[in-house]
XYZ file of C-alpha atoms in Angstrom:
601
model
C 0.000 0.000 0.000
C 1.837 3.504 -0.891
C 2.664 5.835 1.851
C 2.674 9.396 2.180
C 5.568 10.970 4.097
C 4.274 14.204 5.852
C 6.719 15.872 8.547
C 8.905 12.761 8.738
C 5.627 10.995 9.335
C 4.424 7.993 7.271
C 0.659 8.016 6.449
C -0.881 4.855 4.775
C -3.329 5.912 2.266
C -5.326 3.412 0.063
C -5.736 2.740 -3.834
C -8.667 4.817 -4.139
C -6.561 8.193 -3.388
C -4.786 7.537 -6.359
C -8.061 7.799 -8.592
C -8.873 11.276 -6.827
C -8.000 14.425 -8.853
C -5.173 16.605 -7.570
C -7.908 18.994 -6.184
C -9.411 16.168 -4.353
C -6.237 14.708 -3.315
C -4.939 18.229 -1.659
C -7.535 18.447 0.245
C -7.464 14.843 1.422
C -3.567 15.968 2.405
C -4.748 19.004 3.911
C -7.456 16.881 6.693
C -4.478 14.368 7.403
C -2.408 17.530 8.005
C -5.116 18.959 10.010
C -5.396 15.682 12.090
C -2.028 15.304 12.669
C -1.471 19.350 14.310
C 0.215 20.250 10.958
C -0.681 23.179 8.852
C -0.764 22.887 4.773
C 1.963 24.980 4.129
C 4.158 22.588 6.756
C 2.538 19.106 5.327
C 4.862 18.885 2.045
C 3.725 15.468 1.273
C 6.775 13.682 -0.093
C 6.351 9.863 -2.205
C 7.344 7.818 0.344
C 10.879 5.774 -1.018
C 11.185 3.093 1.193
C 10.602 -0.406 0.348
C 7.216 -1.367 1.872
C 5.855 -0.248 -1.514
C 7.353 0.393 -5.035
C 5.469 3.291 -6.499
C 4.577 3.310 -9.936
C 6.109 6.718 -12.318
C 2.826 7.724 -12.742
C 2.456 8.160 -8.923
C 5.774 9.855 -8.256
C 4.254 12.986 -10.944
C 1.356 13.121 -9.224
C 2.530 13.502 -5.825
C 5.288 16.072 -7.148
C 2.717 17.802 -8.609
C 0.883 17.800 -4.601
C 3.721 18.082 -2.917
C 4.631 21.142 -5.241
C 0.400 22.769 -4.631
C 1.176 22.330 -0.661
C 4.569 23.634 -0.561
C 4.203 26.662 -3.003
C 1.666 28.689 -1.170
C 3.147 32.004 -0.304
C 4.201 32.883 3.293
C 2.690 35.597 4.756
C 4.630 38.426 6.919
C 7.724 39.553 7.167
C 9.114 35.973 6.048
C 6.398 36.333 2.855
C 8.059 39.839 1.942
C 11.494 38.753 2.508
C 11.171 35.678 0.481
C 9.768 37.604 -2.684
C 11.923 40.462 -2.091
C 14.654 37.906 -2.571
C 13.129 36.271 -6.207
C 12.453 39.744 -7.090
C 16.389 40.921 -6.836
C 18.237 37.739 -8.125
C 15.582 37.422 -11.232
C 16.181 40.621 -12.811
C 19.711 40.649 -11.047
C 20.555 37.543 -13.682
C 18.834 39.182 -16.274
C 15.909 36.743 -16.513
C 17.882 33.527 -16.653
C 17.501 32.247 -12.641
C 14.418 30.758 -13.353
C 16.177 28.755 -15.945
C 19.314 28.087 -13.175
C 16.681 27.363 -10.198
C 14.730 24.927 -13.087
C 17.856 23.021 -13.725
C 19.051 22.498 -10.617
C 15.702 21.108 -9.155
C 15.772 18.907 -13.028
C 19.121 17.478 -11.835
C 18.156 16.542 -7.715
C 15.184 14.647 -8.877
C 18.558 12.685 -11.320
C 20.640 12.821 -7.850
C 18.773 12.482 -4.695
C 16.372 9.015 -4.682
C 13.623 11.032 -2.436
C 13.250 14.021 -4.764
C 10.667 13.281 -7.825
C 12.218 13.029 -11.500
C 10.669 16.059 -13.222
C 11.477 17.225 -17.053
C 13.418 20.220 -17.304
C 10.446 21.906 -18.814
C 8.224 20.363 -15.830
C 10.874 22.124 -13.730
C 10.787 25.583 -15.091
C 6.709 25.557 -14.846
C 7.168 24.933 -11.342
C 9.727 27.352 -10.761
C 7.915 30.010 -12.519
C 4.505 29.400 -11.246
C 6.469 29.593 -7.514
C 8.040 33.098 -8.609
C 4.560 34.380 -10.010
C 2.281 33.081 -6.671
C 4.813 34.631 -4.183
C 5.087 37.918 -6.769
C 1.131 38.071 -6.305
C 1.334 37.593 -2.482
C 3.367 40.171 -2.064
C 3.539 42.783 -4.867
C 5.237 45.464 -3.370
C 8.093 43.485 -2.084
C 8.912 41.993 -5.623
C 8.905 44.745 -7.109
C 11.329 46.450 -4.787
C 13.809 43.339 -4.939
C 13.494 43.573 -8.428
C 14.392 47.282 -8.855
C 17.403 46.232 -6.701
C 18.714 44.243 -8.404
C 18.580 45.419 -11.464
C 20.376 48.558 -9.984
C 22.779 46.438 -8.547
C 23.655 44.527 -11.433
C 24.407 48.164 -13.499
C 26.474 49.260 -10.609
C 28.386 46.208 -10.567
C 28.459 46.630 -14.466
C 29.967 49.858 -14.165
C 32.201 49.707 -11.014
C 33.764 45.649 -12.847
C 34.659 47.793 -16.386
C 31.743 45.707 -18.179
C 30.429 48.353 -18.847
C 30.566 50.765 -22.320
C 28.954 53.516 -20.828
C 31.297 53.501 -17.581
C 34.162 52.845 -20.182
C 33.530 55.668 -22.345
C 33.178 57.879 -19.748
C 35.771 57.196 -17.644
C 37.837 58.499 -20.874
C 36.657 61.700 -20.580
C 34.412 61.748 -23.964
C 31.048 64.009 -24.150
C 27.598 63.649 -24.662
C 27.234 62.240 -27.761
C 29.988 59.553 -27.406
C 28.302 58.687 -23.981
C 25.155 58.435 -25.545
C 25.949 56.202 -28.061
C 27.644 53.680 -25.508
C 24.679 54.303 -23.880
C 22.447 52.822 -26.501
C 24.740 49.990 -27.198
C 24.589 49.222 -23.172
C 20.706 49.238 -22.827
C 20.433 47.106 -26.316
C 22.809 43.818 -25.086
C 20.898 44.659 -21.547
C 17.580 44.318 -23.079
C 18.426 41.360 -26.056
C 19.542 39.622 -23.024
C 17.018 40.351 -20.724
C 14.171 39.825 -23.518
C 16.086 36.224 -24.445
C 15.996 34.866 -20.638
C 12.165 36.238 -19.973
C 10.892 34.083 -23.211
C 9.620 30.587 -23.146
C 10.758 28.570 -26.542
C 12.986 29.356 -29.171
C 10.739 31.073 -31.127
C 9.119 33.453 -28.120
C 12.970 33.845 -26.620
C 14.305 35.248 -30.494
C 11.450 37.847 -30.767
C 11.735 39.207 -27.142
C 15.247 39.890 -27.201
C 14.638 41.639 -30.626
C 12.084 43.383 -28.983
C 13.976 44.264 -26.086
C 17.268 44.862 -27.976
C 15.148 47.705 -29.945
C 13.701 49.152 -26.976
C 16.829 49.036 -24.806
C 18.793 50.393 -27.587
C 16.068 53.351 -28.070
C 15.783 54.156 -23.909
C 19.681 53.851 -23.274
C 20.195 56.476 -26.764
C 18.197 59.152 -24.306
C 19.630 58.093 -20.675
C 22.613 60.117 -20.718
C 21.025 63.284 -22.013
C 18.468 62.878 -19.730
C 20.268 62.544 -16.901
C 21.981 65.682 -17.480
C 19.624 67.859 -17.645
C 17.654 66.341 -15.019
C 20.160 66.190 -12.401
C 21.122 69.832 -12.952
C 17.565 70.816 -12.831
C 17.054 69.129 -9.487
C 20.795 70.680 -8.418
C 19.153 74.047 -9.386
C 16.165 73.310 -7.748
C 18.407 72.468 -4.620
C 21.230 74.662 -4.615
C 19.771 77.725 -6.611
C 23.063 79.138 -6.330
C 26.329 77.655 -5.818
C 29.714 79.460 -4.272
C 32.995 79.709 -6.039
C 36.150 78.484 -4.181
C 37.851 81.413 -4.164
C 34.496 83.598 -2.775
C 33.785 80.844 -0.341
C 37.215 81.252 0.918
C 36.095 84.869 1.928
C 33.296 83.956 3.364
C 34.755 81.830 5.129
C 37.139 84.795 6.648
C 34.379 86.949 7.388
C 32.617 83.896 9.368
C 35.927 83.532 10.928
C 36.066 87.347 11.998
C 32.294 87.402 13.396
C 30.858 89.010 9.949
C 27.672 87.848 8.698
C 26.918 87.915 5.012
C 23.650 87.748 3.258
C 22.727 84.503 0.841
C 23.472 87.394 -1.896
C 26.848 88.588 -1.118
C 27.725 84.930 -0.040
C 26.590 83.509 -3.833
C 27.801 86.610 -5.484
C 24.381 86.028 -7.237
C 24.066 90.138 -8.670
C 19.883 89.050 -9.177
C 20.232 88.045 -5.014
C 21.845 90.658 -4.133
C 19.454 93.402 -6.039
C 16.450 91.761 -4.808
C 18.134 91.722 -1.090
C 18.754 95.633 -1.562
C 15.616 96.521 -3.432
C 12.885 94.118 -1.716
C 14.575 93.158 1.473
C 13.052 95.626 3.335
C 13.725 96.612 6.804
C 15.416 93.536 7.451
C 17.820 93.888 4.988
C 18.822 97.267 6.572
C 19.111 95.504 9.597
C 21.357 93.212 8.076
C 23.529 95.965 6.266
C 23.762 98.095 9.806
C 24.882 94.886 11.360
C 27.454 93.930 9.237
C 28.947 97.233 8.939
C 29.481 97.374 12.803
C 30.898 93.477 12.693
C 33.334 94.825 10.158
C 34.367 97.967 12.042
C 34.868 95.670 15.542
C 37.098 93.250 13.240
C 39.018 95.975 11.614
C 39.299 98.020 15.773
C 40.203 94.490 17.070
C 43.453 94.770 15.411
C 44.381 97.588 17.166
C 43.430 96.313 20.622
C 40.188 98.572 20.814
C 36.889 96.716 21.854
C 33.882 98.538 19.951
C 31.725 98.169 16.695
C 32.114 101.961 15.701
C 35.391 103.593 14.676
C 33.941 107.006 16.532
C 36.461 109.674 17.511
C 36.615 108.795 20.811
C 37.496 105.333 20.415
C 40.210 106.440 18.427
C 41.181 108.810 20.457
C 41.243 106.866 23.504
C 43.197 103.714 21.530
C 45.857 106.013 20.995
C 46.652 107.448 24.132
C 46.267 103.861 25.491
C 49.075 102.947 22.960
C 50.703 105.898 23.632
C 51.039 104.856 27.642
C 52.674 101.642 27.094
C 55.012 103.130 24.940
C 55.630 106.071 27.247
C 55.628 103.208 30.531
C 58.314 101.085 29.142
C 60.583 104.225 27.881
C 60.077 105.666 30.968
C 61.851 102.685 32.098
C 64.537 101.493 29.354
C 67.662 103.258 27.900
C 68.261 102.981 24.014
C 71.473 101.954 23.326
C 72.510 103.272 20.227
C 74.151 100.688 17.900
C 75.894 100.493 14.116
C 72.772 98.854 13.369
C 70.700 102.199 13.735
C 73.063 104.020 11.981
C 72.625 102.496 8.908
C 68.981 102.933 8.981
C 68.792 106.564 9.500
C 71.234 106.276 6.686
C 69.247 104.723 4.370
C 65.631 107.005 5.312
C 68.095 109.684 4.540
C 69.126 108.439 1.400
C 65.654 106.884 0.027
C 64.215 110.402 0.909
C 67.162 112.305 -0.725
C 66.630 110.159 -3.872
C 63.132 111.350 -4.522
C 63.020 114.379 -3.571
C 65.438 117.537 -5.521
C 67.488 119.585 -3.027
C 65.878 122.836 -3.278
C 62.374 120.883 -2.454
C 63.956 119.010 0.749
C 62.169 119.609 3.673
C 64.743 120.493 5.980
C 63.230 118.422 9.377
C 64.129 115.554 7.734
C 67.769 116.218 8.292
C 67.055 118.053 11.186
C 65.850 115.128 13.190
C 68.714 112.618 11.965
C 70.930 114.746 13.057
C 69.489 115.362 16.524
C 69.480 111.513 16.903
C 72.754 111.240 15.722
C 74.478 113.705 18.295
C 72.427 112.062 20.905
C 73.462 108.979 20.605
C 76.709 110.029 20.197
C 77.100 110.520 23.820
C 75.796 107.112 24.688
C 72.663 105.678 25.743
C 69.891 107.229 24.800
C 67.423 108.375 28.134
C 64.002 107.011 27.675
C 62.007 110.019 28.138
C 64.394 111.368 25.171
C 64.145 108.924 23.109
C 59.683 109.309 23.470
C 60.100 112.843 22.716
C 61.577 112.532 19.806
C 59.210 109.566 18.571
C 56.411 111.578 19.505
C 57.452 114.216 17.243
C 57.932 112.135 14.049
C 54.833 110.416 14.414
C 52.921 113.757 14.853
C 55.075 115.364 11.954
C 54.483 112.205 9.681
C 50.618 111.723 10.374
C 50.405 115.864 9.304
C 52.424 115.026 6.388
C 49.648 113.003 4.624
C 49.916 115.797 1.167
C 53.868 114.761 0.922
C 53.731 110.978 0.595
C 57.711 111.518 0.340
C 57.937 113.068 3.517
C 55.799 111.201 5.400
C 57.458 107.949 4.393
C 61.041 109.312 5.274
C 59.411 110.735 9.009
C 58.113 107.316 9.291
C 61.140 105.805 8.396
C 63.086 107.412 11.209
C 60.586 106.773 13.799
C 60.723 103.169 12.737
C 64.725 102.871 13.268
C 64.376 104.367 16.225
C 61.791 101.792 17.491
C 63.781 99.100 15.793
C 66.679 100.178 18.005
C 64.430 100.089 21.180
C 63.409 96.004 20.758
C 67.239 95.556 19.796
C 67.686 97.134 23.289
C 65.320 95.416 25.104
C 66.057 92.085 23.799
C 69.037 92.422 25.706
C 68.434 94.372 28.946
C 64.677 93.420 29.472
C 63.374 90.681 26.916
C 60.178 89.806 29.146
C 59.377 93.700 28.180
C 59.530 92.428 24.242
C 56.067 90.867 23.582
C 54.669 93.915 25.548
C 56.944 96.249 23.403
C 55.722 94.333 19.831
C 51.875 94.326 20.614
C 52.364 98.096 21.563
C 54.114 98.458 18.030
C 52.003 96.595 15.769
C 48.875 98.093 16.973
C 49.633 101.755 16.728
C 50.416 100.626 13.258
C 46.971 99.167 12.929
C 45.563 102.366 14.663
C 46.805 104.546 11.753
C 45.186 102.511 9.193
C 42.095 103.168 10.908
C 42.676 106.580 11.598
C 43.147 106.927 7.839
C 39.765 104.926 7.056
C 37.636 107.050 9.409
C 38.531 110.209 7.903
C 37.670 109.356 4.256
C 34.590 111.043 2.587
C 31.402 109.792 2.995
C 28.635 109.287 5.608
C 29.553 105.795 6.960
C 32.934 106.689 7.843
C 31.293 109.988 9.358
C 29.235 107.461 11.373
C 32.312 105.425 12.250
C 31.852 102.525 10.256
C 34.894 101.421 8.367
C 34.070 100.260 4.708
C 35.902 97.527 3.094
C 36.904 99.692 0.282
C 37.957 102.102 3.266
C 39.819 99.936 4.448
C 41.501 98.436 1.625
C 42.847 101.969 0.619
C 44.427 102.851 3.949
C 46.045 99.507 4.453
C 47.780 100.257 0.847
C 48.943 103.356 1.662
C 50.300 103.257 4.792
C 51.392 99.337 4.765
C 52.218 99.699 1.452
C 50.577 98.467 -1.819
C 53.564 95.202 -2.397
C 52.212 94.359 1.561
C 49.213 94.232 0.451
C 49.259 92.340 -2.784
C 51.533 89.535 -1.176
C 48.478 89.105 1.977
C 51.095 90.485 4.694
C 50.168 93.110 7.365
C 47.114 92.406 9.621
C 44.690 93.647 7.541
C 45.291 92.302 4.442
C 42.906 88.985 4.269
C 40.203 91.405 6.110
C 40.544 93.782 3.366
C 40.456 91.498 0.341
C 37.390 89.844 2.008
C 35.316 92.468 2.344
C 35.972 94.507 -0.657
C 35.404 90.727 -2.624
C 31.916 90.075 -1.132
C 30.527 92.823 1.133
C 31.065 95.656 -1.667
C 27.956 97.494 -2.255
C 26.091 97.092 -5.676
C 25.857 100.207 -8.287
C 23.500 102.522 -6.672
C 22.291 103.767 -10.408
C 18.724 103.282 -12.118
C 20.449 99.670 -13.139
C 18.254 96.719 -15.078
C 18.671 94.636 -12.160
C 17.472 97.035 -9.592
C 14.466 97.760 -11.521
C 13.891 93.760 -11.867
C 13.669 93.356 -8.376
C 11.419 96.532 -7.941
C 8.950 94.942 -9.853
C 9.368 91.444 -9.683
C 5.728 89.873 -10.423
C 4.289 93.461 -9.934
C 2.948 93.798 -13.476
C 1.976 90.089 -14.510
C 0.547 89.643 -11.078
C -1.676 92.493 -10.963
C -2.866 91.906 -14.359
C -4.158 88.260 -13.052
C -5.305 89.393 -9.999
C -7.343 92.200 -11.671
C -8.899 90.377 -13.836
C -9.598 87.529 -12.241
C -11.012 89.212 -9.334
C -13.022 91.185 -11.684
C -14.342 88.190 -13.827
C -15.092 86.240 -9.661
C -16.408 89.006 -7.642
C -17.086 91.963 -9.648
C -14.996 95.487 -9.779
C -14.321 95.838 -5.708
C -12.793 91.718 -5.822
C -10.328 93.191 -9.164
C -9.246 95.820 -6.939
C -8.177 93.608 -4.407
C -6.575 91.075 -6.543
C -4.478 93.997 -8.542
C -3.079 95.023 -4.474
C -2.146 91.680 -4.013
C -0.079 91.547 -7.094
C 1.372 94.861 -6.415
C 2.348 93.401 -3.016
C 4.108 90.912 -4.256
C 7.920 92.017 -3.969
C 7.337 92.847 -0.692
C 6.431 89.434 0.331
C 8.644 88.078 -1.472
C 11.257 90.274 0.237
C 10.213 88.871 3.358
C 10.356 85.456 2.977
C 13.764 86.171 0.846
C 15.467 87.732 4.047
C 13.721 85.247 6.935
C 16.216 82.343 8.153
C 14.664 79.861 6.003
C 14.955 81.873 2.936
C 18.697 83.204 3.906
C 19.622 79.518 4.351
C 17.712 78.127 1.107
C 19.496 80.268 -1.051
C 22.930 79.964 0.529
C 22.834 76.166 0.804
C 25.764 73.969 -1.001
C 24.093 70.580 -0.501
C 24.682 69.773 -4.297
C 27.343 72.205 -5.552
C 28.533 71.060 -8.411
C 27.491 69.136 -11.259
C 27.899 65.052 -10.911
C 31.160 63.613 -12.043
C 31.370 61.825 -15.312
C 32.021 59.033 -13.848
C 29.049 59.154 -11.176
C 26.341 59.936 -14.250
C 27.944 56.795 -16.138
C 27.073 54.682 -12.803
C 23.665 56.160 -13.005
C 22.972 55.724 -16.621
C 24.379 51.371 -16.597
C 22.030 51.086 -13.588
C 18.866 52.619 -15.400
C 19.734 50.787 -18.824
C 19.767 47.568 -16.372
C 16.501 48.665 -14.451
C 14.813 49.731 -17.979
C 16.180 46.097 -19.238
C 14.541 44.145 -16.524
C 11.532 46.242 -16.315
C 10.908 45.498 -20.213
C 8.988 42.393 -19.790
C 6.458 43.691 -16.919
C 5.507 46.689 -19.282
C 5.746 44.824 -22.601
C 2.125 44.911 -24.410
């Protein structure tokens, strides 16, 4: 009497369930299953091998075939989604050829393995098929997403092996066209190949890779264009405006320095930056005010003074602060006059003397050498001396402003007569040196600023120090080769500003007028007459306000936090690398390939 082997369990069964039809049979399965605690999906009646009873061929396909009903209904949960998300990636991940793979290898264990039922191979790929299409059904979404995965993963892994044209082409550095056309010739074998493993017989497999060839040739022709223009689209749509290196580099100094700059002056986008100055409103003037005291405090910083407004009191006050360290630590140190400071009153003399014609000499200039000179002749140099006579070149050289000549050679004498003060007290007091060198370096500072404060204009009248301000006084009195080669303290300050924070044209300009009436005209227009044609003359009224208020919302929502940051943003500056858009374009050609069949009339 045959057996049925259910969950390692032998069941007798009698002649007469091998007249019932499958149908009948299954269900037969499914009340022993039932009986004996098991669910359907666990029964997975097997032909029982063993010796008690030799089962005929005709038996062995007909419990397959049960065997294969019980066993093949889909899983449900998480283990149901996994499973199909699993078919769903390796099928179109081998191009529509695992169904042939799984169908041989369960052909060859029913050849192997005694308890496994001899199937034909074509017996074997109708079961494996019909498996892949019930647990598809069952869970839709899942197979689709394993399926979009793989294909994706098979073009990535197309691209990243060298298999693929596209990738190959380039990674060569070739355009458009060129990529195109490797393109096309990718998403043609993709297709052919895809079309050939999806078909069932020769003739069916030979038209749907023609079919597929065509298509995947047509679709991968497009891809790379496409993608272009798409991904900068959705960059734009991102990023509106990216940053250049070399402006994002000044940015970055202002950050650095406490400055805040506007999404305009940050993108050097001249459209931003009109609408910011013409729409922004109040809060753009709050901005501007702002930043023009953040500059000023960066610019006073240097100089030791602590305020956001270059008034005359706080330069006042910085100098007679620098002026009382100087005067504390003469008060208390000798200069002692070496060969060293002869040689540079020598050479102020001579650099003056070389620019300047006899008869148009002014005569301190020799005057105050020559006081030096005799004064250190007779040894060290008092401290209260030696201030006195600083004192008096600075104030001569800071009057001297109309004779650059002049005031250079003034300066120049004050200078060796400092230099000869550290020489000094590098050797009787060095912990006085650092004190000595701050002092130094910001009365230097402080007549830059003096100089910027006392240019034209009502800023500077205000005590706000403008970059262009700035720039100009740090050339002239650190001198313009200083300034070119980024020495001196003010020279990345100065080049930061004047590159970003510098003021658009203040004429009737195109773009001003743009961003007066951004929308104003078109938006009227609709709301008029669309209010009009609604609600009647009093409802087109309204509507052509709201259109005329339309740059000033947009202003607003242009200068709030979200709008500043929006426009400033560099999540996708750039355009995507060749290479990247060739990854992108093997993995659609692969997805388009496997997708082919599912969307094929």
């Amino acid at each position: 009497m045959p057996t049925l082997n259910i969950q390692g369990k032998r069941v007798k069964v009698d002649d007469s369930f091998l007249q019932l039809s499958p149908e009948d049979q299954a269900k037969t399965v499914d009340e022993i299953a039932a009986q004996m605690g098991v669910t359907p999906q666990q029964a997975a009646p097997e032909p029982d091998m063993a010796p008690e009873g030799q089962q005929s061929q005709d038996l062995r396909k007909d419990l397959s075939n049960l065997s294969q009903r019980v066993t093949a209904q889909p899983k449900g949960g998480i283990v149901g989604a996994t499973d199909a998300f699993g078919r769903g990636a390796a099928k179109m991940a081998g191009l529509g050829f695992m169904d042939e793979i799984g169908a041989g290898a369960r052909w060859a264990g029913g050849k192997i393995f005694p308890w496994q039922p001899e199937v034909t191979y074509d017996q074997a790929l109708a079961e494996v098929r019909g498996d892949d299409q019930r647990v598809a059904d069952a869970h839709p979404v899942a197979d689709v997403a394993g399926g979009v995965t793989g294909a994706l993963g098979l073009g990535a892994g197309l691209a990243r092996s060298g298999l693929s044209p596209t990738a190959a082409v380039a990674s060569r550095g070739y355009g458009l066209i060129p990529t195109s056309v490797a393109s096309a010739v990718e998403g043609g074998m993709l297709g052919a190949t895809q079309g050939f493993g999806e078909g069932q017989g020769s003739e069916d497999r030979l038209s749907k890779a023609s079919s597929g060839g065509k298509t995947g040739f047509a679709i991968g022709a497009v891809l790379p264009g496409v993608i272009s223009a798409g991904t900068n689209a959705v960059r734009r749509l991102i990023t509106p405006n990216t940053i250049a290196a070399p402006r994002q580099a000044a940015v970055d100094a202002l950050a650095r320095e406490g400055v805040d700059v506007t999404a305009g002056q940050a993108t050097g986008s001249n459209g931003l930056r009109y609408a910011e100055s013409e729409i922004g409103g109040q809060a753009a003037q709050n901005a501007m005010d702002r930043q023009g005291e953040q500059f000023t405090a960066a610019a006073l910083r240097r100089a030791g003074a602590n305020a956001n407004r270059a008034t005359p009191e706080v330069i006042d006050d910085n100098f007679r602060r620098i002026g009382g360290v100087f005067d504390n630590l003469a008060a208390n140190n000798q200069l002692i006059p070496d060969r060293h400071l002869a040689q540079d009153l020598g050479a102020a003399w001579n650099d003056y003397a070389a620019l300047v014609p006899q008869n148009a000499r002014a005569p301190v200039v020799e005057n105050m050498i020559r006081d030096i000179a005799q004064a250190a002749n007779n040894g060290p140099v008092d401290g209260a001396v030696y201030q006195a006579a600083r004192s008096r070149l600075d104030r001569l050289a800071r009057g001297a402003a109309a004779d650059p000549q002049l005031q250079e050679a003034l300066f120049g004498i004050r200078n060796s007569l400092d230099n000869a003060m550290e020489r000094t007290l590098l050797q009787t007091n060095p912990r006085a040196v650092a004190q000595w060198r701050t002092a130094r370096r910001q009365y230097r500072n402080m007549l830059v600023l003096e100089r910027s404060v006392t240019a034209a204009g009502e800023n500077a009248a205000q005590g706000l120090i403008s970059p262009s301000q700035l720039r100009n006084a740090t050339v002239n009195v650190h001198g313009r080769r200083n300034y070119a080669r980024g020495t001196g303290d003010f020279a990345e300050l100065a080049r930061a500003g004047e590159s970003v924070l510098k003021p658009m044209p203040n004429s009737g300009t195109a773009g001003r007028f743009r961003a007066q009436n951004i929308g104003t005209g078109i938006l009227s227009t609709i709301g008029a007459v669309g209010g009009t044609t609604a609600g009647g003359p009093v409802a087109g009224l309204a509507g052509a306000a709201f259109g005329a208020l339309t740059p000033r919302l947009i202003g607003q929502a242009m200068m709030s936090p979200t709008g500043q940051a929006y426009l400033r943003n560099q999540l996708l500056q750039g355009n995507l690398t060749p290479e990247t858009r060739a990854l992108v374009v093997s993995a659609l050609n692969s997805l388009t390939a496997a997708e082919q069949p599912r969307i094929a009339p």
